[in-house]
mmCIF file of C-alpha atoms in Angstrom:
data_model
loop_
_atom_site.group_PDB
_atom_site.id
_atom_site.type_symbol
_atom_site.label_atom_id
_atom_site.label_comp_id
_atom_site.label_asym_id
_atom_site.label_seq_id
_atom_site.Cartn_x
_atom_site.Cartn_y
_atom_site.Cartn_z
ATOM 1 C CA UNK A 266 -6.515 17.353 6.766
ATOM 2 C CA UNK A 267 -7.301 15.914 3.381
ATOM 3 C CA UNK A 268 -3.848 16.537 1.595
ATOM 4 C CA UNK A 269 -5.020 14.735 -1.616
ATOM 5 C CA UNK A 270 -7.524 17.465 -2.077
ATOM 6 C CA UNK A 271 -5.040 20.266 -1.912
ATOM 7 C CA UNK A 272 -3.107 19.091 -5.116
ATOM 8 C CA UNK A 273 -4.209 20.225 -8.341
ATOM 9 C CA UNK A 274 -4.778 18.191 -11.363
ATOM 10 C CA UNK A 275 -3.329 19.794 -14.595
ATOM 11 C CA UNK A 276 -4.238 18.282 -17.847
ATOM 12 C CA UNK A 277 -1.567 17.741 -20.675
ATOM 13 C CA UNK A 278 1.359 18.671 -18.828
ATOM 14 C CA UNK A 279 4.383 18.308 -19.474
ATOM 15 C CA UNK A 280 2.950 16.599 -22.567
ATOM 16 C CA UNK A 281 -0.313 15.864 -24.034
ATOM 17 C CA UNK A 282 -2.379 13.038 -22.593
ATOM 18 C CA UNK A 283 -0.543 13.223 -19.064
ATOM 19 C CA UNK A 284 -2.556 14.620 -15.871
ATOM 20 C CA UNK A 285 -0.144 16.248 -13.729
ATOM 21 C CA UNK A 286 -0.468 16.296 -10.204
ATOM 22 C CA UNK A 287 0.692 19.859 -9.253
ATOM 23 C CA UNK A 288 1.884 20.150 -5.541
ATOM 24 C CA UNK A 289 2.331 23.858 -5.377
ATOM 25 C CA UNK A 290 -1.498 24.268 -4.304
ATOM 26 C CA UNK A 291 -0.611 22.167 -1.307
ATOM 27 C CA UNK A 292 2.702 23.265 -0.136
ATOM 28 C CA UNK A 293 1.716 27.241 -0.408
ATOM 29 C CA UNK A 294 -0.699 26.296 2.424
ATOM 30 C CA UNK A 295 1.453 26.531 5.649
ATOM 31 C CA UNK A 296 -0.822 23.869 7.555
ATOM 32 C CA UNK A 297 -0.798 21.691 4.722
ATOM 33 C CA UNK A 298 3.177 21.827 3.811
ATOM 34 C CA UNK A 299 3.770 21.173 7.747
ATOM 35 C CA UNK A 300 1.327 18.031 7.712
ATOM 36 C CA UNK A 301 2.868 16.841 4.595
ATOM 37 C CA UNK A 302 6.495 17.008 5.888
ATOM 38 C CA UNK A 303 5.431 15.467 9.250
ATOM 39 C CA UNK A 304 3.454 12.588 7.645
ATOM 40 C CA UNK A 305 6.613 11.879 5.516
ATOM 41 C CA UNK A 306 8.945 11.886 8.603
ATOM 42 C CA UNK A 307 6.803 10.034 11.024
ATOM 43 C CA UNK A 308 7.936 6.404 9.954
ATOM 44 C CA UNK A 309 11.593 7.592 10.174
ATOM 45 C CA UNK A 310 11.600 9.287 13.637
ATOM 46 C CA UNK A 311 14.165 7.156 16.011
ATOM 47 C CA UNK A 312 15.537 5.331 13.001
ATOM 48 C CA UNK A 313 18.828 6.761 13.052
ATOM 49 C CA UNK A 314 18.741 8.264 9.607
ATOM 50 C CA UNK A 315 22.261 9.737 8.775
ATOM 51 C CA UNK A 316 21.555 11.404 5.477
ATOM 52 C CA UNK A 317 18.333 12.385 3.398
ATOM 53 C CA UNK A 318 19.083 12.123 -0.359
ATOM 54 C CA UNK A 319 16.555 13.827 -2.512
ATOM 55 C CA UNK A 320 15.885 13.984 -6.370
ATOM 56 C CA UNK A 321 16.304 17.250 -7.877
ATOM 57 C CA UNK A 322 14.487 19.539 -7.877
ATOM 58 C CA UNK A 323 10.721 19.156 -6.340
ATOM 59 C CA UNK A 324 12.468 15.965 -4.405
ATOM 60 C CA UNK A 325 14.316 19.242 -2.575
ATOM 61 C CA UNK A 326 11.241 20.529 -1.477
ATOM 62 C CA UNK A 327 10.208 17.918 1.127
ATOM 63 C CA UNK A 328 13.708 16.336 1.754
ATOM 64 C CA UNK A 329 15.492 19.234 2.934
ATOM 65 C CA UNK A 330 12.736 19.770 5.694
ATOM 66 C CA UNK A 331 12.797 15.976 6.323
ATOM 67 C CA UNK A 332 16.581 16.127 6.911
ATOM 68 C CA UNK A 333 16.465 19.062 9.122
ATOM 69 C CA UNK A 334 13.476 17.484 11.032
ATOM 70 C CA UNK A 335 15.289 13.975 11.385
ATOM 71 C CA UNK A 336 18.641 15.690 12.521
ATOM 72 C CA UNK A 337 20.039 14.172 9.270
ATOM 73 C CA UNK A 338 22.371 15.576 6.632
ATOM 74 C CA UNK A 339 21.161 16.314 3.160
ATOM 75 C CA UNK A 340 22.531 14.926 -0.243
ATOM 76 C CA UNK A 341 20.786 16.171 -3.795
ATOM 77 C CA UNK A 342 20.554 13.659 -6.609
ATOM 78 C CA UNK A 343 21.039 15.855 -9.230
ATOM 79 C CA UNK A 344 20.692 15.718 -13.511
ATOM 80 C CA UNK A 345 23.913 15.777 -15.325
ATOM 81 C CA UNK A 346 26.632 18.308 -14.936
ATOM 82 C CA UNK A 347 24.903 20.232 -12.143
ATOM 83 C CA UNK A 348 27.296 18.756 -9.375
ATOM 84 C CA UNK A 349 30.700 20.509 -9.182
ATOM 85 C CA UNK A 350 32.900 17.859 -8.022
ATOM 86 C CA UNK A 351 33.345 14.136 -9.126
ATOM 87 C CA UNK A 352 30.233 12.216 -9.565
ATOM 88 C CA UNK A 353 29.141 9.037 -10.310
ATOM 89 C CA UNK A 354 25.871 8.369 -12.595
ATOM 90 C CA UNK A 355 23.067 6.080 -13.169
ATOM 91 C CA UNK A 356 20.550 6.161 -16.247
ATOM 92 C CA UNK A 357 16.999 4.860 -16.453
ATOM 93 C CA UNK A 358 14.554 4.415 -19.280
ATOM 94 C CA UNK A 359 11.358 6.654 -19.840
ATOM 95 C CA UNK A 360 8.597 5.995 -22.340
ATOM 96 C CA UNK A 361 10.495 8.560 -24.328
ATOM 97 C CA UNK A 362 14.215 8.126 -24.347
ATOM 98 C CA UNK A 363 16.499 7.899 -21.119
ATOM 99 C CA UNK A 364 17.421 10.327 -18.191
ATOM 100 C CA UNK A 365 20.479 10.367 -16.025
ATOM 101 C CA UNK A 366 20.785 11.089 -12.208
ATOM 102 C CA UNK A 367 24.316 12.147 -10.486
ATOM 103 C CA UNK A 368 25.653 12.209 -7.129
ATOM 104 C CA UNK A 369 28.906 13.454 -5.498
ATOM 105 C CA UNK A 370 31.275 10.721 -5.208
ATOM 106 C CA UNK A 371 31.994 11.931 -1.841
ATOM 107 C CA UNK A 372 28.199 12.232 -0.815
ATOM 108 C CA UNK A 373 27.934 9.228 1.584
ATOM 109 C CA UNK A 374 30.109 7.356 3.915
ATOM 110 C CA UNK A 375 30.266 3.518 3.682
ATOM 111 C CA UNK A 376 27.681 2.273 6.289
ATOM 112 C CA UNK A 377 25.421 5.595 6.465
ATOM 113 C CA UNK A 378 21.891 5.205 6.744
ATOM 114 C CA UNK A 379 20.249 7.009 3.971
ATOM 115 C CA UNK A 380 16.413 8.003 3.489
ATOM 116 C CA UNK A 381 15.708 8.587 -0.456
ATOM 117 C CA UNK A 382 13.018 11.169 -1.091
ATOM 118 C CA UNK A 383 11.115 12.265 -3.693
ATOM 119 C CA UNK A 384 7.532 14.281 -4.477
ATOM 120 C CA UNK A 385 6.176 11.609 -6.562
ATOM 121 C CA UNK A 386 6.451 7.930 -7.455
ATOM 122 C CA UNK A 387 5.443 7.396 -10.981
ATOM 123 C CA UNK A 388 7.178 4.414 -12.761
ATOM 124 C CA UNK A 389 9.786 4.337 -10.114
ATOM 125 C CA UNK A 390 12.841 4.551 -12.627
ATOM 126 C CA UNK A 391 14.677 7.831 -11.055
ATOM 127 C CA UNK A 392 14.132 6.397 -7.605
ATOM 128 C CA UNK A 393 15.507 3.039 -8.738
ATOM 129 C CA UNK A 394 18.449 4.553 -10.200
ATOM 130 C CA UNK A 395 19.092 6.660 -7.003
ATOM 131 C CA UNK A 396 18.964 4.209 -4.741
ATOM 132 C CA UNK A 397 21.469 2.437 -6.909
ATOM 133 C CA UNK A 398 23.811 5.400 -6.669
ATOM 134 C CA UNK A 399 23.349 5.395 -2.736
ATOM 135 C CA UNK A 400 24.488 1.616 -2.445
ATOM 136 C CA UNK A 401 27.462 1.850 -5.052
ATOM 137 C CA UNK A 402 28.771 4.864 -2.372
ATOM 138 C CA UNK A 403 28.498 2.410 0.420
ATOM 139 C CA UNK A 404 25.194 3.660 1.578
ATOM 140 C CA UNK A 405 22.290 1.707 3.155
ATOM 141 C CA UNK A 406 18.719 2.862 1.695
ATOM 142 C CA UNK A 407 16.807 2.556 5.055
ATOM 143 C CA UNK A 408 13.731 3.639 3.161
ATOM 144 C CA UNK A 409 12.313 5.405 0.304
ATOM 145 C CA UNK A 410 9.471 8.173 0.934
ATOM 146 C CA UNK A 411 7.130 10.059 -1.597
ATOM 147 C CA UNK A 412 4.367 12.383 -0.816
ATOM 148 C CA UNK A 413 2.437 10.800 -3.643
ATOM 149 C CA UNK A 414 1.968 7.353 -5.196
ATOM 150 C CA UNK A 415 0.497 7.088 -8.609
ATOM 151 C CA UNK A 416 -0.621 3.503 -7.964
ATOM 152 C CA UNK A 417 -1.766 2.687 -11.370
ATOM 153 C CA UNK A 418 1.872 2.904 -12.653
ATOM 154 C CA UNK A 419 3.172 -0.060 -10.172
ATOM 155 C CA UNK A 420 6.179 2.003 -9.103
ATOM 156 C CA UNK A 421 6.580 -0.053 -6.113
ATOM 157 C CA UNK A 422 7.135 -3.083 -7.988
ATOM 158 C CA UNK A 423 10.518 -1.374 -9.716
ATOM 159 C CA UNK A 424 11.250 -0.590 -5.915
ATOM 160 C CA UNK A 425 11.122 -4.188 -4.992
ATOM 161 C CA UNK A 426 13.455 -4.878 -1.751
ATOM 162 C CA UNK A 427 13.060 -1.528 -0.481
ATOM 163 C CA UNK A 428 10.878 -0.090 2.248
ATOM 164 C CA UNK A 429 8.648 2.340 0.386
ATOM 165 C CA UNK A 430 6.415 4.659 2.020
ATOM 166 C CA UNK A 431 3.866 7.602 0.555
ATOM 167 C CA UNK A 432 1.441 9.720 2.137
ATOM 168 C CA UNK A 433 -0.947 9.909 -0.709
ATOM 169 C CA UNK A 434 -2.195 7.391 -3.388
ATOM 170 C CA UNK A 435 -3.804 8.091 -6.526
ATOM 171 C CA UNK B 99 30.743 26.221 14.023
ATOM 172 C CA UNK B 100 32.728 27.778 11.256
ATOM 173 C CA UNK B 101 30.335 26.987 8.325
ATOM 174 C CA UNK B 102 32.313 29.153 5.830
ATOM 175 C CA UNK B 103 35.010 26.544 6.407
ATOM 176 C CA UNK B 104 32.675 23.393 5.544
ATOM 177 C CA UNK B 105 32.199 25.138 1.914
ATOM 178 C CA UNK B 106 34.372 23.616 -0.673
ATOM 179 C CA UNK B 107 35.945 25.569 -3.643
ATOM 180 C CA UNK B 108 35.770 24.036 -7.025
ATOM 181 C CA UNK B 109 37.936 25.759 -9.621
ATOM 182 C CA UNK B 110 36.750 26.233 -13.275
ATOM 183 C CA UNK B 111 32.901 25.032 -12.618
ATOM 184 C CA UNK B 112 30.688 25.791 -14.080
ATOM 185 C CA UNK B 113 32.782 27.352 -16.631
ATOM 186 C CA UNK B 114 36.773 28.093 -16.785
ATOM 187 C CA UNK B 115 37.792 31.072 -14.388
ATOM 188 C CA UNK B 116 34.832 30.667 -11.933
ATOM 189 C CA UNK B 117 35.599 29.400 -8.347
ATOM 190 C CA UNK B 118 32.224 27.573 -7.553
ATOM 191 C CA UNK B 119 31.356 27.659 -3.805
ATOM 192 C CA UNK B 120 30.002 24.077 -3.356
ATOM 193 C CA UNK B 121 27.544 23.679 -0.437
ATOM 194 C CA UNK B 122 27.242 19.901 -0.649
ATOM 195 C CA UNK B 123 30.139 19.467 1.600
ATOM 196 C CA UNK B 124 28.382 21.614 4.228
ATOM 197 C CA UNK B 125 24.882 20.434 4.024
ATOM 198 C CA UNK B 126 25.700 16.856 4.270
ATOM 199 C CA UNK B 127 26.890 17.408 7.796
ATOM 200 C CA UNK B 128 23.716 17.210 9.745
ATOM 201 C CA UNK B 129 25.203 19.831 12.452
ATOM 202 C CA UNK B 130 26.153 22.259 9.780
ATOM 203 C CA UNK B 131 22.873 21.783 7.952
ATOM 204 C CA UNK B 132 20.854 22.604 11.051
ATOM 205 C CA UNK B 133 23.132 25.710 11.911
ATOM 206 C CA UNK B 134 22.565 26.975 8.443
ATOM 207 C CA UNK B 135 18.828 26.550 8.452
ATOM 208 C CA UNK B 136 18.925 28.254 12.105
ATOM 209 C CA UNK B 137 20.940 31.004 11.112
ATOM 210 C CA UNK B 138 19.083 31.818 8.042
ATOM 211 C CA UNK B 139 15.610 31.711 9.940
ATOM 212 C CA UNK B 140 16.855 33.690 13.209
ATOM 213 C CA UNK B 141 15.906 37.305 11.685
ATOM 214 C CA UNK B 142 12.793 36.344 10.709
ATOM 215 C CA UNK B 143 11.290 34.544 13.589
ATOM 216 C CA UNK B 144 8.329 36.478 14.937
ATOM 217 C CA UNK B 145 7.940 38.459 11.508
ATOM 218 C CA UNK B 146 4.574 36.894 10.406
ATOM 219 C CA UNK B 147 6.155 35.408 7.406
ATOM 220 C CA UNK B 148 3.251 33.719 5.191
ATOM 221 C CA UNK B 149 5.262 32.434 2.439
ATOM 222 C CA UNK B 150 9.057 31.436 1.706
ATOM 223 C CA UNK B 151 9.647 31.882 -2.174
ATOM 224 C CA UNK B 152 12.712 30.328 -3.144
ATOM 225 C CA UNK B 153 14.882 30.026 -6.389
ATOM 226 C CA UNK B 154 15.461 26.743 -8.279
ATOM 227 C CA UNK B 155 16.923 24.438 -7.355
ATOM 228 C CA UNK B 156 19.537 25.144 -4.707
ATOM 229 C CA UNK B 157 17.495 27.831 -3.130
ATOM 230 C CA UNK B 158 14.738 24.832 -2.379
ATOM 231 C CA UNK B 159 17.487 23.041 -0.181
ATOM 232 C CA UNK B 160 17.158 25.990 2.309
ATOM 233 C CA UNK B 161 13.950 27.867 1.585
ATOM 234 C CA UNK B 162 11.837 24.386 2.117
ATOM 235 C CA UNK B 163 13.156 23.798 5.833
ATOM 236 C CA UNK B 164 12.745 27.686 6.460
ATOM 237 C CA UNK B 165 9.106 27.649 5.741
ATOM 238 C CA UNK B 166 8.764 24.680 7.639
ATOM 239 C CA UNK B 167 10.524 26.151 10.659
ATOM 240 C CA UNK B 168 8.934 29.681 10.211
ATOM 241 C CA UNK B 169 5.369 28.250 9.881
ATOM 242 C CA UNK B 170 4.880 29.781 6.378
ATOM 243 C CA UNK B 171 3.829 28.350 3.061
ATOM 244 C CA UNK B 172 6.556 27.617 0.226
ATOM 245 C CA UNK B 173 6.550 28.755 -3.231
ATOM 246 C CA UNK B 174 8.742 27.788 -5.773
ATOM 247 C CA UNK B 175 10.370 30.212 -8.405
ATOM 248 C CA UNK B 176 11.494 28.143 -11.453
ATOM 249 C CA UNK B 177 13.165 28.083 -14.693
ATOM 250 C CA UNK B 178 10.830 28.239 -17.425
ATOM 251 C CA UNK B 179 8.227 25.754 -18.581
ATOM 252 C CA UNK B 180 8.776 23.792 -15.248
ATOM 253 C CA UNK B 181 5.582 25.169 -13.645
ATOM 254 C CA UNK B 182 2.518 23.509 -14.764
ATOM 255 C CA UNK B 183 -0.260 26.090 -14.384
ATOM 256 C CA UNK B 184 -0.491 29.522 -15.495
ATOM 257 C CA UNK B 185 2.630 31.797 -14.940
ATOM 258 C CA UNK B 186 4.222 35.351 -15.009
ATOM 259 C CA UNK B 187 7.897 35.440 -15.775
ATOM 260 C CA UNK B 188 10.900 37.708 -15.635
ATOM 261 C CA UNK B 189 14.108 37.991 -17.271
ATOM 262 C CA UNK B 190 17.397 39.148 -16.238
ATOM 263 C CA UNK B 191 20.919 39.592 -17.847
ATOM 264 C CA UNK B 192 24.268 37.570 -17.188
ATOM 265 C CA UNK B 193 27.799 37.949 -18.411
ATOM 266 C CA UNK B 194 26.779 35.638 -21.224
ATOM 267 C CA UNK B 195 22.896 36.074 -22.265
ATOM 268 C CA UNK B 196 19.779 36.134 -20.242
ATOM 269 C CA UNK B 197 17.897 34.027 -17.713
ATOM 270 C CA UNK B 198 14.339 33.522 -17.069
ATOM 271 C CA UNK B 199 12.213 32.873 -13.849
ATOM 272 C CA UNK B 200 8.341 32.096 -13.420
ATOM 273 C CA UNK B 201 6.096 31.960 -10.570
ATOM 274 C CA UNK B 202 2.757 30.457 -10.571
ATOM 275 C CA UNK B 203 -0.168 33.430 -11.010
ATOM 276 C CA UNK B 204 -1.871 32.027 -7.958
ATOM 277 C CA UNK B 205 1.332 31.499 -6.163
ATOM 278 C CA UNK B 206 0.604 34.939 -3.715
ATOM 279 C CA UNK B 207 -2.409 36.496 -2.493
ATOM 280 C CA UNK B 208 -2.255 40.158 -2.236
ATOM 281 C CA UNK B 209 -0.613 41.553 0.741
ATOM 282 C CA UNK B 210 0.977 38.015 1.905
ATOM 283 C CA UNK B 211 4.492 38.910 3.606
ATOM 284 C CA UNK B 212 7.192 36.915 1.474
ATOM 285 C CA UNK B 213 10.647 35.889 2.620
ATOM 286 C CA UNK B 214 12.743 35.284 -0.548
ATOM 287 C CA UNK B 215 15.525 32.642 -0.049
ATOM 288 C CA UNK B 216 18.380 31.633 -2.315
ATOM 289 C CA UNK B 217 21.814 29.738 -1.150
ATOM 290 C CA UNK B 218 24.039 32.169 -2.757
ATOM 291 C CA UNK B 219 24.127 36.074 -3.722
ATOM 292 C CA UNK B 220 26.282 36.775 -6.589
ATOM 293 C CA UNK B 221 25.481 39.734 -8.853
ATOM 294 C CA UNK B 222 21.883 39.868 -7.579
ATOM 295 C CA UNK B 223 20.008 39.275 -10.952
ATOM 296 C CA UNK B 224 18.186 36.366 -10.278
ATOM 297 C CA UNK B 225 16.969 37.472 -6.779
ATOM 298 C CA UNK B 226 15.984 41.044 -8.275
ATOM 299 C CA UNK B 227 14.022 39.257 -11.055
ATOM 300 C CA UNK B 228 12.378 37.033 -8.245
ATOM 301 C CA UNK B 229 11.544 39.929 -6.136
ATOM 302 C CA UNK B 230 9.678 41.903 -9.061
ATOM 303 C CA UNK B 231 7.488 38.697 -9.616
ATOM 304 C CA UNK B 232 6.651 38.593 -6.052
ATOM 305 C CA UNK B 233 5.473 42.217 -6.283
ATOM 306 C CA UNK B 234 3.654 41.910 -9.148
ATOM 307 C CA UNK B 235 1.694 39.229 -7.568
ATOM 308 C CA UNK B 236 0.789 41.656 -4.806
ATOM 309 C CA UNK B 237 3.196 40.097 -2.106
ATOM 310 C CA UNK B 238 5.433 42.309 0.200
ATOM 311 C CA UNK B 239 9.155 41.165 0.268
ATOM 312 C CA UNK B 240 9.688 41.249 3.783
ATOM 313 C CA UNK B 241 13.488 39.909 3.390
ATOM 314 C CA UNK B 242 15.798 38.549 1.015
ATOM 315 C CA UNK B 243 17.931 35.785 2.660
ATOM 316 C CA UNK B 244 20.924 33.943 1.537
ATOM 317 C CA UNK B 245 23.255 31.354 2.842
ATOM 318 C CA UNK B 246 26.168 33.019 0.963
ATOM 319 C CA UNK B 247 27.111 36.539 -0.033
ATOM 320 C CA UNK B 248 30.074 36.994 -2.710
ATOM 321 C CA UNK B 249 30.432 40.516 -1.447
ATOM 322 C CA UNK B 250 32.751 41.190 -3.823
ATOM 323 C CA UNK B 251 30.158 41.182 -6.800
ATOM 324 C CA UNK B 252 28.002 43.701 -5.005
ATOM 325 C CA UNK B 253 24.939 41.933 -5.361
ATOM 326 C CA UNK B 254 23.493 43.911 -2.357
ATOM 327 C CA UNK B 255 23.505 47.081 -4.313
ATOM 328 C CA UNK B 256 21.262 45.466 -6.966
ATOM 329 C CA UNK B 257 18.855 44.637 -4.176
ATOM 330 C CA UNK B 258 18.804 47.975 -2.766
ATOM 331 C CA UNK B 259 15.304 48.987 -0.969
ATOM 332 C CA UNK B 260 15.352 45.157 0.103
ATOM 333 C CA UNK B 261 16.074 43.822 3.666
ATOM 334 C CA UNK B 262 19.400 41.489 2.711
ATOM 335 C CA UNK B 263 20.609 38.994 5.051
ATOM 336 C CA UNK B 264 23.476 36.597 4.536
ATOM 337 C CA UNK B 265 24.962 33.947 7.024
ATOM 338 C CA UNK B 266 28.357 33.752 5.206
ATOM 339 C CA UNK B 267 30.484 36.454 3.590
ATOM 340 C CA UNK B 268 33.087 35.711 1.238
#
């Protein structure tokens, strides 16, 4: 199945000049959603993933079924003030300002093998921040998996040193 | 497995006086996460679910693996201005003001059988709004599934006429 063709381009979202890759047209199709999850999981079968950490909130749509399929636990990486217990946080810069991500302090036990998941790799800032948080908690980032890599933004370079995988490249 | 025991109580979150049910302690445990998803899915096996619609963003953590497991597509129900294409919206009242949920206009084809999913049933306002949106798009709400029902808030009454299921009751 050509998953790339099932993604809709929406011009000028969320701001003028951005051509947004809308995954909702793909994930509402049962066969396409299944294939997307299966292809994201494939490199990690048998790799003893303890936890899948996914970035709020589109990352949850792929990270949660990956955790289920791989027999792992699920850890949310969230925007500020969403997690109720004690957190650690990391900030990263965007074109326009900064964003912050948080994880619970008790989300990971030292030595656990963690797969980091998000829907889309752009400049890599959020994934890099999340990977840093996982490592601060003592986790090992076994891989970083995306459905989509916007290769012209060179996010892979920001994630140098990590094993990065994507199903679709634009 | 006693899933209820794996949920953490966090006092005074998000506001003073609320005892928050923190599911992160459950979902980070692989066996508990698997059992939670399996028990949420069980009533709907063989019921020909076309789509699982889940409410942002904790609802995605259960709705996405349910869609995967049931062979359904996944439809996000989101907070305002998060969905990129044309939307319809519904508002509901909280103790302190109102919230709004949105769905894409093309999320559902008339006649599709939809399972609505969220992590927790409190007063039922958000689930009721989401069910209304699904029906506006021509979908049939086959069931409404929660991990947790805070029964003392009587959310089931607000969802009268729907088939409501929860795995854990407090």
